[in-house]
Coordinates of C-alpha atoms in Angstrom, one line a residue:
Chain G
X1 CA 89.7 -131.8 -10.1
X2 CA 93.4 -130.6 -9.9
X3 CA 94.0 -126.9 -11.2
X4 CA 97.3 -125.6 -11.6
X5 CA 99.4 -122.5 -10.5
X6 CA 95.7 -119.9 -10.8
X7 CA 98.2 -116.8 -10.9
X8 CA 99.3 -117.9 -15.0
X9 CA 97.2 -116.8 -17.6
X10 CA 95.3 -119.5 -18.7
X11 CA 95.8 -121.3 -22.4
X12 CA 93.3 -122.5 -24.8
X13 CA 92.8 -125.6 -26.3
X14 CA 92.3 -125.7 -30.8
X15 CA 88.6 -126.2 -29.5
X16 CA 88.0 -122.9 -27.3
X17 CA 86.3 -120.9 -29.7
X18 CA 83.9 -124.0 -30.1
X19 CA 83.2 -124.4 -26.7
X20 CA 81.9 -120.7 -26.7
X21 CA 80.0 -121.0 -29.6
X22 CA 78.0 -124.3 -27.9
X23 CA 77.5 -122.6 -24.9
X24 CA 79.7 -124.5 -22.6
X25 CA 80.7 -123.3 -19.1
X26 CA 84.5 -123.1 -18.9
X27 CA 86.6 -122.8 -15.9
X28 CA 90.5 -123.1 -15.3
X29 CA 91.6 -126.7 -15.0
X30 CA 95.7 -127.9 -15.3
X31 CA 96.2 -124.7 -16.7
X32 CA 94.0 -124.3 -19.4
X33 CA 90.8 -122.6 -20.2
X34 CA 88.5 -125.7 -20.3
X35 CA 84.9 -126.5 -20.7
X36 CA 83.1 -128.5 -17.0
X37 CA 79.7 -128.5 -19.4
X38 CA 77.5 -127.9 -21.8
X39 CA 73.3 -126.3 -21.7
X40 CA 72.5 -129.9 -21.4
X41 CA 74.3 -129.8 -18.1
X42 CA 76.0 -132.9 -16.2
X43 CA 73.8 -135.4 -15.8
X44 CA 72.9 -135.1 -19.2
X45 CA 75.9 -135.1 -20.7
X46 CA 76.6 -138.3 -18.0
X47 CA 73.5 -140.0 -19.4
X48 CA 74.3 -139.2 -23.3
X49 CA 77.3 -141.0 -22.8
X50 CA 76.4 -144.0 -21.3
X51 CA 74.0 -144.6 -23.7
X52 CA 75.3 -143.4 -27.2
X53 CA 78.4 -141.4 -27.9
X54 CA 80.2 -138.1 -26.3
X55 CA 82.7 -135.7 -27.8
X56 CA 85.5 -134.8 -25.5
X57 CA 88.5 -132.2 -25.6
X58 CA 90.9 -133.5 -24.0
X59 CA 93.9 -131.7 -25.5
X60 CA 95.3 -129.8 -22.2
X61 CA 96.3 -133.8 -22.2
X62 CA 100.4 -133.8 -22.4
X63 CA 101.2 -135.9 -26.0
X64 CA 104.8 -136.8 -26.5
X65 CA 106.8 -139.5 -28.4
X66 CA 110.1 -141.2 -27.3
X67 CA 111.8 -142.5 -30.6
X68 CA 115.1 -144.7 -30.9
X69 CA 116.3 -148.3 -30.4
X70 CA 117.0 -148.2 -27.0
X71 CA 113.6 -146.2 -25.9
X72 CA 111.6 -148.6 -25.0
X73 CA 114.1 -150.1 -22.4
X74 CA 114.2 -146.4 -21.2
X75 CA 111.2 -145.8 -20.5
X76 CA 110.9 -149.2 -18.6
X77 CA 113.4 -147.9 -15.9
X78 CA 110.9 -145.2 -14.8
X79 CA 108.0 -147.6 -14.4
X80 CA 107.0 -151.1 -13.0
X81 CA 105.5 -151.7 -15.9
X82 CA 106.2 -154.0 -18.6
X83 CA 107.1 -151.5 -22.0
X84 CA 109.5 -153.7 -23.4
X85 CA 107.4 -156.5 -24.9
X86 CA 104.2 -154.2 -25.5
X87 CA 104.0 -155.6 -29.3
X88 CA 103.5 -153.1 -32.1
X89 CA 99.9 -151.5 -32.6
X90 CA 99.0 -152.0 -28.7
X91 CA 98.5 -149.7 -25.8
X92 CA 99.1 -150.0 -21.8
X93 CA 98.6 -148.2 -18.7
X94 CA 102.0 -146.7 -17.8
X95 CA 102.7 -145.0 -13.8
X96 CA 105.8 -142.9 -13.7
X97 CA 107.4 -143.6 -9.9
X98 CA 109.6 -141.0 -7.8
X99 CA 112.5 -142.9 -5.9
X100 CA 109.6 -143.9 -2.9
X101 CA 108.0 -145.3 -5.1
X102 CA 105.3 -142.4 -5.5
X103 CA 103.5 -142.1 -8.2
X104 CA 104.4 -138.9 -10.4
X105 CA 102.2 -139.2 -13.0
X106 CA 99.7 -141.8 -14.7
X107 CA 99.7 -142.3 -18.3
X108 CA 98.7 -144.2 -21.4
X109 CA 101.7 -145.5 -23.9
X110 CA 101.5 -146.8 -27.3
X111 CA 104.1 -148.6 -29.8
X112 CA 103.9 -147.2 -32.8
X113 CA 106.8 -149.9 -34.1
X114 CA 109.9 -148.7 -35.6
X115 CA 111.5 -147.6 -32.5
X116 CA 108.8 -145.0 -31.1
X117 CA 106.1 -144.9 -28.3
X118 CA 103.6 -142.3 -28.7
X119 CA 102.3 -141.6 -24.7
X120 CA 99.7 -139.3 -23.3
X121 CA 100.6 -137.6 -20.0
X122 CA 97.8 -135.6 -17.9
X123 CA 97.4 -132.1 -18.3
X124 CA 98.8 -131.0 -14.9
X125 CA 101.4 -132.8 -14.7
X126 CA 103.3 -132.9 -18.5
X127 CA 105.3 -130.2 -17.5
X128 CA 107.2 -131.8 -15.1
X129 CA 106.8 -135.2 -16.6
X130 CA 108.4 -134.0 -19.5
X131 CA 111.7 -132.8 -17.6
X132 CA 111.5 -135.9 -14.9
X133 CA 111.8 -138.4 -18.4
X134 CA 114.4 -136.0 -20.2
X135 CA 116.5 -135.7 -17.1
X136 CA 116.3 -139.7 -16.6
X137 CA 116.8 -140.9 -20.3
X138 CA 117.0 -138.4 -22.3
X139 CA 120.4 -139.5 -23.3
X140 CA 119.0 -142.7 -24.0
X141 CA 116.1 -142.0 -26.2
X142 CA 114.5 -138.8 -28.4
X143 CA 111.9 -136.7 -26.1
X144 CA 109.8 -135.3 -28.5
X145 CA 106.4 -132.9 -27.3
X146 CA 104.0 -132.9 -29.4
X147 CA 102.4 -129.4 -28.7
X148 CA 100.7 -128.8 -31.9
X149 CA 98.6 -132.0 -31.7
X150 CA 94.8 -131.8 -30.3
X151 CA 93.3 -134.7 -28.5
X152 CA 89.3 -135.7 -28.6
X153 CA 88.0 -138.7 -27.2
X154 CA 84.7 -140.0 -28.7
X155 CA 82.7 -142.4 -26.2
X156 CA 80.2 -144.3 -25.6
X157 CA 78.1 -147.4 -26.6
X158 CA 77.4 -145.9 -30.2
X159 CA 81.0 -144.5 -30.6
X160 CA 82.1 -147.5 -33.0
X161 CA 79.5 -147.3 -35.1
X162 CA 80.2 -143.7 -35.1
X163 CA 83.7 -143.4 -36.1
X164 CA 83.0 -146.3 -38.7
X165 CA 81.1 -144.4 -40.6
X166 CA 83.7 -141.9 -41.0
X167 CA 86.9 -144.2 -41.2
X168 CA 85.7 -147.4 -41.9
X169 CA 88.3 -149.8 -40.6
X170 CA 88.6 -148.6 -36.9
X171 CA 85.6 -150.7 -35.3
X172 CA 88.3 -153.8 -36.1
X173 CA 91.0 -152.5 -33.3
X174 CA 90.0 -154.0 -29.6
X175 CA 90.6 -152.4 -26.8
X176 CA 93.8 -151.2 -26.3
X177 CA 95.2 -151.3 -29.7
X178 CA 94.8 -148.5 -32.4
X179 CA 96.9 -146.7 -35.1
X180 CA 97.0 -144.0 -37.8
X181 CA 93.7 -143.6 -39.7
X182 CA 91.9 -141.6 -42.4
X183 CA 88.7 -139.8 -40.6
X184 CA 86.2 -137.9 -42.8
X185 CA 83.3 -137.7 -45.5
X186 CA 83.2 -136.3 -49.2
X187 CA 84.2 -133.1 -47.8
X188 CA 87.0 -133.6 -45.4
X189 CA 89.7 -136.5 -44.7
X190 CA 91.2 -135.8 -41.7
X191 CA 94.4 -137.6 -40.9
X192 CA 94.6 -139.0 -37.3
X193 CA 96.3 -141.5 -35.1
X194 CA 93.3 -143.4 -33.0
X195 CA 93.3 -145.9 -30.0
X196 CA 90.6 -147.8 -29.2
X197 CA 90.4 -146.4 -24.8
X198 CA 89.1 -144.0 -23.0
X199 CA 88.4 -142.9 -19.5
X200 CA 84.8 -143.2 -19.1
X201 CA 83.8 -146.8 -19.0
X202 CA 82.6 -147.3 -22.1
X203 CA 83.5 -148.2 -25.3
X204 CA 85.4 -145.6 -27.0
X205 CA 88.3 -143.5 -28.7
X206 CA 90.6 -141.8 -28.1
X207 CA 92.0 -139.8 -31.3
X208 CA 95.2 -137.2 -32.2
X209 CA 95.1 -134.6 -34.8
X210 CA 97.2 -132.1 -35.9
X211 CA 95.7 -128.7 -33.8
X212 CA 94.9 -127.3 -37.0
X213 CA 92.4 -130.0 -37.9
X214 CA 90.9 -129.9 -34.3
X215 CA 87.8 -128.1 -35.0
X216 CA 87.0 -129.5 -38.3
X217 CA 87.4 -132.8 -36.8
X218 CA 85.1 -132.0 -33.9
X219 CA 82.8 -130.1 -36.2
X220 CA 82.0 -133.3 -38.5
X221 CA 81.9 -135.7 -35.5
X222 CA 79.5 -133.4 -33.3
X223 CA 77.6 -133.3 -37.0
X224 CA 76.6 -137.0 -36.7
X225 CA 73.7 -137.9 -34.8
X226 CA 74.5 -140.1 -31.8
X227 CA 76.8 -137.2 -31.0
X228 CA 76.6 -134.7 -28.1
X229 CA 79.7 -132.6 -26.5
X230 CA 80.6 -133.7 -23.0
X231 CA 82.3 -131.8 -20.2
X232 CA 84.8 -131.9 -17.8
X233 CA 82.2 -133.1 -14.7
X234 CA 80.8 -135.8 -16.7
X235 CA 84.0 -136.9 -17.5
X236 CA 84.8 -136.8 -13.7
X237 CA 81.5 -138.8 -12.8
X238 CA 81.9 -141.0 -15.3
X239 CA 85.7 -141.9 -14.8
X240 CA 84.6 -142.3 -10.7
X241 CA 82.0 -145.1 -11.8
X242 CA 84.2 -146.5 -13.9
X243 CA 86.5 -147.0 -10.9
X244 CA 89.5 -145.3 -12.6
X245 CA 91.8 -142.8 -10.7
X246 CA 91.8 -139.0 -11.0
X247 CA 95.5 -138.0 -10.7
X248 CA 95.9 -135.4 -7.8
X249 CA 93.0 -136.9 -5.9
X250 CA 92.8 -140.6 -5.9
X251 CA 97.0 -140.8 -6.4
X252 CA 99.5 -138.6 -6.2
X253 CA 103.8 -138.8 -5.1
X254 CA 102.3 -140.1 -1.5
X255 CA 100.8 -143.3 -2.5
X256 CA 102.4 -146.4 -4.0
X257 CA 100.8 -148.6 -7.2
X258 CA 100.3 -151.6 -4.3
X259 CA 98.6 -148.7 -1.8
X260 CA 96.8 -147.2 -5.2
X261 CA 94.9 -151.2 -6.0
X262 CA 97.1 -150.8 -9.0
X263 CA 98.3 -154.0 -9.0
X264 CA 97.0 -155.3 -12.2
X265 CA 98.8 -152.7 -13.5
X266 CA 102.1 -154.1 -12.6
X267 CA 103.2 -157.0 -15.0
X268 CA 104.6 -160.6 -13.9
X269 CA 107.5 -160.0 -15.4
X270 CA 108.3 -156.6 -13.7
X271 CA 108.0 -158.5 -10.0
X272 CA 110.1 -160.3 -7.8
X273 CA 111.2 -163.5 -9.9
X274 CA 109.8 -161.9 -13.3
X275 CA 112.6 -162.2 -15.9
X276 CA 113.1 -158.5 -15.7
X277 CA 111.9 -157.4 -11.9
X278 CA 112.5 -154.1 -10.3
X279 CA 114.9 -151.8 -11.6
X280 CA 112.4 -149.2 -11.4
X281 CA 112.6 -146.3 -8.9
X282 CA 111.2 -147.3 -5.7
X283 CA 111.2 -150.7 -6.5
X284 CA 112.2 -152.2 -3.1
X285 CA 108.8 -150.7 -1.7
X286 CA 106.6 -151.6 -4.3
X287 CA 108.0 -155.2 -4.3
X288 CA 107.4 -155.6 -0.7
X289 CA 103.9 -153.9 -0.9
X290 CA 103.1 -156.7 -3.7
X291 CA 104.7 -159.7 -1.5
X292 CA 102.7 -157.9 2.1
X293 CA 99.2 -157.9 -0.5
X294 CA 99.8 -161.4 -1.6
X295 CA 100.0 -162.5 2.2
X296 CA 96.8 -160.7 3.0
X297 CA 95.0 -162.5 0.1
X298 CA 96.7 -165.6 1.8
X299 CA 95.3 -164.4 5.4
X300 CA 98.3 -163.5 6.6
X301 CA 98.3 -159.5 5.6
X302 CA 101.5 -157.7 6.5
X303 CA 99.6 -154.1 7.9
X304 CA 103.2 -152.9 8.6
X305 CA 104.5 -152.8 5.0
X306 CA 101.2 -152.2 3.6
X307 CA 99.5 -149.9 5.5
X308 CA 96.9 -148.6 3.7
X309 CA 94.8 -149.0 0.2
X310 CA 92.5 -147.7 -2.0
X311 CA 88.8 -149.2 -1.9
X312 CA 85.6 -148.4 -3.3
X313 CA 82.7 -147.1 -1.3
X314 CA 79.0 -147.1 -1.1
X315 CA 77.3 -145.2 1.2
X316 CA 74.1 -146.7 2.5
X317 CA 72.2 -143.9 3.3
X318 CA 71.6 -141.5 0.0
X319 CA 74.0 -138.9 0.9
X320 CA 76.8 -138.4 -1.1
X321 CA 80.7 -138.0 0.8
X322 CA 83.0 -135.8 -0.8
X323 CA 86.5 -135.7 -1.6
X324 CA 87.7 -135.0 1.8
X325 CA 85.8 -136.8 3.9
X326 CA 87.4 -138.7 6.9
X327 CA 86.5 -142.1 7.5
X328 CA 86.0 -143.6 11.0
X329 CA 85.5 -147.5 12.0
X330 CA 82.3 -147.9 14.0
X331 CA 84.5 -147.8 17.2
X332 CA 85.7 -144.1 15.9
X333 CA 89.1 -144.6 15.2
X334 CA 90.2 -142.5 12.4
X335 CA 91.4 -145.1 9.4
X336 CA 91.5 -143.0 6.1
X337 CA 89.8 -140.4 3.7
X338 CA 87.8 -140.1 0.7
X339 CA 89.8 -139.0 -2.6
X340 CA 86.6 -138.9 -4.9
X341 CA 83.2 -138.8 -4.5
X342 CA 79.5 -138.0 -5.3
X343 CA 76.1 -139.6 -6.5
X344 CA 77.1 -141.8 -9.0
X345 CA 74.1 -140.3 -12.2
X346 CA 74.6 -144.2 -13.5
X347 CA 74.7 -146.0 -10.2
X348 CA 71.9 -143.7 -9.0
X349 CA 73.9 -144.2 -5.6
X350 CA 76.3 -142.6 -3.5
X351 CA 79.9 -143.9 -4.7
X352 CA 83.6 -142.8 -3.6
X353 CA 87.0 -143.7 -3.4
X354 CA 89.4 -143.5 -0.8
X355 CA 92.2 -144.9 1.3
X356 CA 91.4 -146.7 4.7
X357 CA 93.5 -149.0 6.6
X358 CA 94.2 -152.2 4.8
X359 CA 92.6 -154.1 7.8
X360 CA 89.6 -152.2 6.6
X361 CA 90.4 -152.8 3.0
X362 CA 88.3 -155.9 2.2
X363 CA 84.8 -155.6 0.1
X364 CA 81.8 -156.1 2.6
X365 CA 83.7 -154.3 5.2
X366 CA 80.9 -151.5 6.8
X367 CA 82.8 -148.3 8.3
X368 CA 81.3 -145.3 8.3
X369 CA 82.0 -141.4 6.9
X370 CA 81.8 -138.6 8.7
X371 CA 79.5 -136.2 6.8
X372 CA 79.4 -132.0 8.0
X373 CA 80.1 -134.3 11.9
X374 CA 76.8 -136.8 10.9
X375 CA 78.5 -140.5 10.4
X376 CA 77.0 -142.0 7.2
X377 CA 77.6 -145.6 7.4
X378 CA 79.1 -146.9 4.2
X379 CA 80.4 -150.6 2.8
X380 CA 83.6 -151.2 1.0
X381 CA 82.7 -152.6 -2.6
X382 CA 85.0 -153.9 -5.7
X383 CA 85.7 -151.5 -8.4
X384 CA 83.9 -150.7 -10.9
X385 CA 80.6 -148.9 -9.9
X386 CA 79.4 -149.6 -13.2
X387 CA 80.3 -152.6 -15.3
X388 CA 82.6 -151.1 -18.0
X389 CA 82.2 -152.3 -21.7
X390 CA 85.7 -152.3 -23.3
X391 CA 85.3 -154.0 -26.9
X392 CA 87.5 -157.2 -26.1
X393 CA 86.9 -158.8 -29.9
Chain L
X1 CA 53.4 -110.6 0.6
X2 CA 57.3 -109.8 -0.6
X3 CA 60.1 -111.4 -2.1
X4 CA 63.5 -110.6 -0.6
X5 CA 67.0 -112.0 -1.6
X6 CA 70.6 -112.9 0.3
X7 CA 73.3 -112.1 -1.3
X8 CA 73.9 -116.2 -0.2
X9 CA 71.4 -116.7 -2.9
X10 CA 68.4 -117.8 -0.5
X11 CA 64.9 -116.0 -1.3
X12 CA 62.4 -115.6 1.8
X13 CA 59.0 -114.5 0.7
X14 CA 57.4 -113.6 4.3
X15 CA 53.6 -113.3 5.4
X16 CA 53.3 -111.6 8.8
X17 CA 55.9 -113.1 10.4
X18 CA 55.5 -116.1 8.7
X19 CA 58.0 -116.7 6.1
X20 CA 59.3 -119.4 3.0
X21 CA 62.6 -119.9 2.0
X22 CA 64.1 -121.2 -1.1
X23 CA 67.9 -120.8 -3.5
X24 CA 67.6 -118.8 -6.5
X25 CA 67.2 -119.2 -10.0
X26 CA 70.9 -118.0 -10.4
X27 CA 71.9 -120.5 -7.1
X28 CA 70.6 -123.7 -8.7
X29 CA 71.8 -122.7 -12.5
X30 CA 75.1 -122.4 -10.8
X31 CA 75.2 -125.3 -9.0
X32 CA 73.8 -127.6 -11.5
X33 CA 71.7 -130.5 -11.0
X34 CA 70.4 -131.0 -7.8
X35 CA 70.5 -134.5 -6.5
X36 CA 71.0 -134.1 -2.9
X37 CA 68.9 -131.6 0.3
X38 CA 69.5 -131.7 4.0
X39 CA 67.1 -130.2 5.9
X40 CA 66.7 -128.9 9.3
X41 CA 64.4 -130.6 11.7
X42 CA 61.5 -128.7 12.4
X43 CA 61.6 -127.1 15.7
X44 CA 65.2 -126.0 15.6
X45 CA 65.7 -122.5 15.6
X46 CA 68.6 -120.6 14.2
X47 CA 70.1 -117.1 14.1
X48 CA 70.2 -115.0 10.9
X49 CA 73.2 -116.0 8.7
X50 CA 73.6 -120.0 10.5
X51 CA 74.0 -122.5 8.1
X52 CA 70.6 -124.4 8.1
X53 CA 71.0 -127.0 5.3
X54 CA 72.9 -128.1 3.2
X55 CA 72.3 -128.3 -1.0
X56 CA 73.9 -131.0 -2.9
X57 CA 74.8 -131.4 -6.9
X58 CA 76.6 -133.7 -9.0
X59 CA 79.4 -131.8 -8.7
X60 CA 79.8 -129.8 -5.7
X61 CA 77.6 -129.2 -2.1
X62 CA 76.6 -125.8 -1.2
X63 CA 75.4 -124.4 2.4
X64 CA 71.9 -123.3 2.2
X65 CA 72.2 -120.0 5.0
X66 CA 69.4 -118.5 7.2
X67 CA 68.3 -115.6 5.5
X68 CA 66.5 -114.5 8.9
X69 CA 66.3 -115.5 12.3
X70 CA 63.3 -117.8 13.5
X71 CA 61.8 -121.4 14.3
X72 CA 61.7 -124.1 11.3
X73 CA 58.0 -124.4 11.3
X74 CA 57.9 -127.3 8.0
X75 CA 60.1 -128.6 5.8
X76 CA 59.3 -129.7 2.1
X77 CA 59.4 -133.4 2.4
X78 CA 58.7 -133.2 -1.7
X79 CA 62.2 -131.6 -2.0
X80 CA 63.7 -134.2 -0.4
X81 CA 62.2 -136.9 -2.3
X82 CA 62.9 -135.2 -5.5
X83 CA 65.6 -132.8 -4.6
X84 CA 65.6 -131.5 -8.8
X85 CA 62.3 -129.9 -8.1
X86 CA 65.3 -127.0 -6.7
X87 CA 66.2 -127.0 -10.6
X88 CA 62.8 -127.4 -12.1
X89 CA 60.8 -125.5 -9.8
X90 CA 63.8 -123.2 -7.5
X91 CA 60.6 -120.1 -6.7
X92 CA 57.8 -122.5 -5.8
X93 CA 57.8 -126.4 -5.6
X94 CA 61.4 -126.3 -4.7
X95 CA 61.4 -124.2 -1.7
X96 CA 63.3 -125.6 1.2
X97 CA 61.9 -124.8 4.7
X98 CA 59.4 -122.4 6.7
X99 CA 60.8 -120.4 9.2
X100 CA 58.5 -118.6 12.2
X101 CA 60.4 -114.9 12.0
X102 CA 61.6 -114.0 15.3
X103 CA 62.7 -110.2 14.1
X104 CA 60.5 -109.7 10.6
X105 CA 62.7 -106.4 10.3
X106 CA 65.9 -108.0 9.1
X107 CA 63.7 -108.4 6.1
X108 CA 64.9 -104.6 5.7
X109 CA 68.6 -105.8 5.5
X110 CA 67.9 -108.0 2.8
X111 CA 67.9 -107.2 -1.7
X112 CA 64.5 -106.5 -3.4
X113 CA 64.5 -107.8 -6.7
X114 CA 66.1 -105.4 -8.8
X115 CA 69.2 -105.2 -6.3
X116 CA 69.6 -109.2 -6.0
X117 CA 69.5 -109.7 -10.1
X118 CA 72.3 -107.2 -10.1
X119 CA 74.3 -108.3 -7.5
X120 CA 74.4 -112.0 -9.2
X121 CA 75.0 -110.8 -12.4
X122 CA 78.2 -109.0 -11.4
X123 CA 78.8 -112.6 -9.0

């Protein structure tokens, strides 16, 4: 987990004083103050959430909008991603690039319609995000923070019928989609702007408020009975079985979308012979990474212009390998390192992601890790861990 | 029969010169829930302070450290199995290893009680 600069004092999130009062255990994390869990402890809070619904602060999350005509063809310069035909009420996956083609940031971006995206940036990184997209197009476009909103995420299997109960109308938006609701009971009506995501795997929201209404909002929803709070490690072991990178560990400005599996996250239109290819920074890498994976699939693989890529991991022995770990071939040779691991609480296995050679890179593939000097073997496996259960409609 | 304490967080309660080592209540609370042990073999001996094993939770790893010199005369093969008898059970079903004391009177270097509760409060 990625803490920032340690010698700043560290902020609070609208739902500090709450995490006290429940007992959680905070530690510093991007900056802020936050809560890694609650008495129930990890596996707990892991388990509660795969199997009815968990309360989340997120809101050391950066929120920000980007209003005017021309914003959306802005913002599409900084990433290979398709923003300009993302229709109204829908959400997408978004990966700011540096001019290598490094990823700067990962992040989630919504059209609100008449001229605005609403995105969410990670907590470490909005800082710089924020300058890196004023500096780019900020003549182009309205960069607005939005440091007075809060940001929970309610997940889990029960989490629709959760939130329906307190704003009928939401468990109609699929995955991905969302928009500004009503949430409350006789007592309270809580205005907030929901999309129907997550991070965990599971079925789920994630939902903006005004700071102010922070705690009453998490007050009501932690009131209902399929609801427990969730911390920061079971968000981390959930996200790892749900296959879904941890920015600072599993990506960073040193790996590439194509070197990241991010693939999917690139749109036809965006590559080479799309009706709007490239013409985002780094774009002659990433296209060449995308043609070099395309000839692998083909049996061909350029290794020269793709020379590495993320994989998931099992290990076959029940040991779990670590962020850090290096990652040998049966021969020895050195051919990558893990970015995230542990015992998946779900999976009941040892699971991790890393980076190994793209000669290495196909699932079934048994290399081993090398565990305080022991070598734990370990197969390459698709992504996810766990299946994931995204309402689809 | 006595109780001693590391300031590693290791408790050694020694008979003679036979002794049984386990983590703390404080150790496992800290390090949440157990799903991982590596023991030593038995056999192996190792000087006061070496790293003898290795304790594993969801969310981090943690060496386990000799809290005296000696021989590894057993290892609790229930642990292993069910390493969250270290959370359950940290003073009795979860202990870790036996050790055969080589110099019983480093148990004079190590906290009582009292002295070890304080030290990981303030920790």
């Amino acid at each position: 987990m990625a803490a920032s600069d340690d010698s700043l004092p560290l902020q609070k999130t609208p739902l500090h004083a709450l995490h006290v009062e429940l007992g959680a255990r905070m530690v510093p994390f991007a900056g802020y103050s936050m809560p890694v869990q609650y008495p129930a402890g990890l596996m707990a809070e892991h388990k509660h959430t795969r199997t009815a619904a968990g309360l989340f602060d997120i809101s050391h999350m950066g929120q920000l909008r980007l209003v005017g005509p021309d914003a959306a063809a802005a913002f599409e310069t900084l990433m290979p991603v398709d923003v300009v035909d993302l229709a109204p009420g829908k959400q997408r996956y978004g990966l700011l690039l540096n001019d290598a083609g490094g990823i700067l940031d990962d992040l989630m971006f919504f059209n609100e319609g008449h001229d605005s995206l609403f995105v969410i940036v990670n907590g470490a990184c909005k800082v710089a995000d924020l300058a890196h997209i004023q500096a780019r197009i900020g003549a182009r476009c309205d960069v607005q923070p939005m440091p007075d909103h809060a940001l929970l995420a309610l997940q889990g299997p029960q989490a629709a019928a959760t939130l329906a109960r307190l704003s009928p109308g939401v468990e109609r938006f699929v995955f991905m989609t969302g928009g500004a609701v009503q949430i409350g009971d006789k007592d309270v009506k809580i205005p907030a702007f929901v999309t129907r995501s997550g991070y965990t795997g599971e079925d789920g929201f994630e939902i903006s408020v005004k700071a102010d209404d922070a705690e009453a909002l998490a007050r009501l929803l932690l009131a209902q009975p399929e609801v427990q709070p969730i911390g920061l490690g079971a968000r981390n072991s959930l996200r790892l079985e749900a296959g879904l990178c941890l920015y600072g560990h599993d990506i960073d400005e040193t790996t590439t979308p194509v070197e990241a599996s991010l693939n999917w996250a690139i749109q036809k239109v965006r590559r080479t012979g799309g009706a709007r290819a490239g013409g985002f920074p780094g774009a002659d890498k990433v296209l060449a990474q995308l043609a070099a994976a395309a000839s692998g699939a083909a049996g061909i693989a350029d290794h020269d212009t793709l020379k590495r890529r993320r994989v998931g991991l099992v290990a076959l022995e029940r040991i779990p390998v670590r962020d850090g770990t290096p990652l040998e071939s049966f021969e020895g040779a050195a051919i990558g390192q893990v970015t995230s691991g542990l015992l998946g609480p779900t999976a009941d296995r040892p699971i991790a992601m890393g980076y190994v050679a793209t000669a290495y890179a196909e699932p079934g593939t048994r290399i081993q890790a090398i565990v305080r000097g022991k070598p734990v073997p370990m197969e390459v496996t698709t992504l996810p861990f766990v299946p994931t259960r995204y309402y689809r409609g | 029969m006595s109780t001693k304490f590391t300031k590693d967080h290791e408790w050694v309660q020694a008979t003679g010169s036979d002794a049984i080592v386990g983590i703390t209540v404080h150790a496992q609370d800290a390090l949440g829930d157990v799903v991982f042990v590596d023991l030593p073999d038995v056999g192996k001996t190792f000087a006061q302070g070496e790293v003898a094993g290795v304790v594993e939770s969801v969310k981090a790893a943690a060496d386990v450290f000799m809290p005296v010199s000696g021989e590894i005369t057993e290892v609790n093969e229930a642990l292993r199995a069910d390493p969250s008898l270290a959370n359950s059970d940290p003073l009795a079903a979860g202990w870790f290893f036996k050790v055969k004391l080589s110099d019983p009177l480093q148990l004079d270097t190590l906290l009582d009680a009292a002295d070890y509760d304080k030290f990981a409060a303030e920790s």
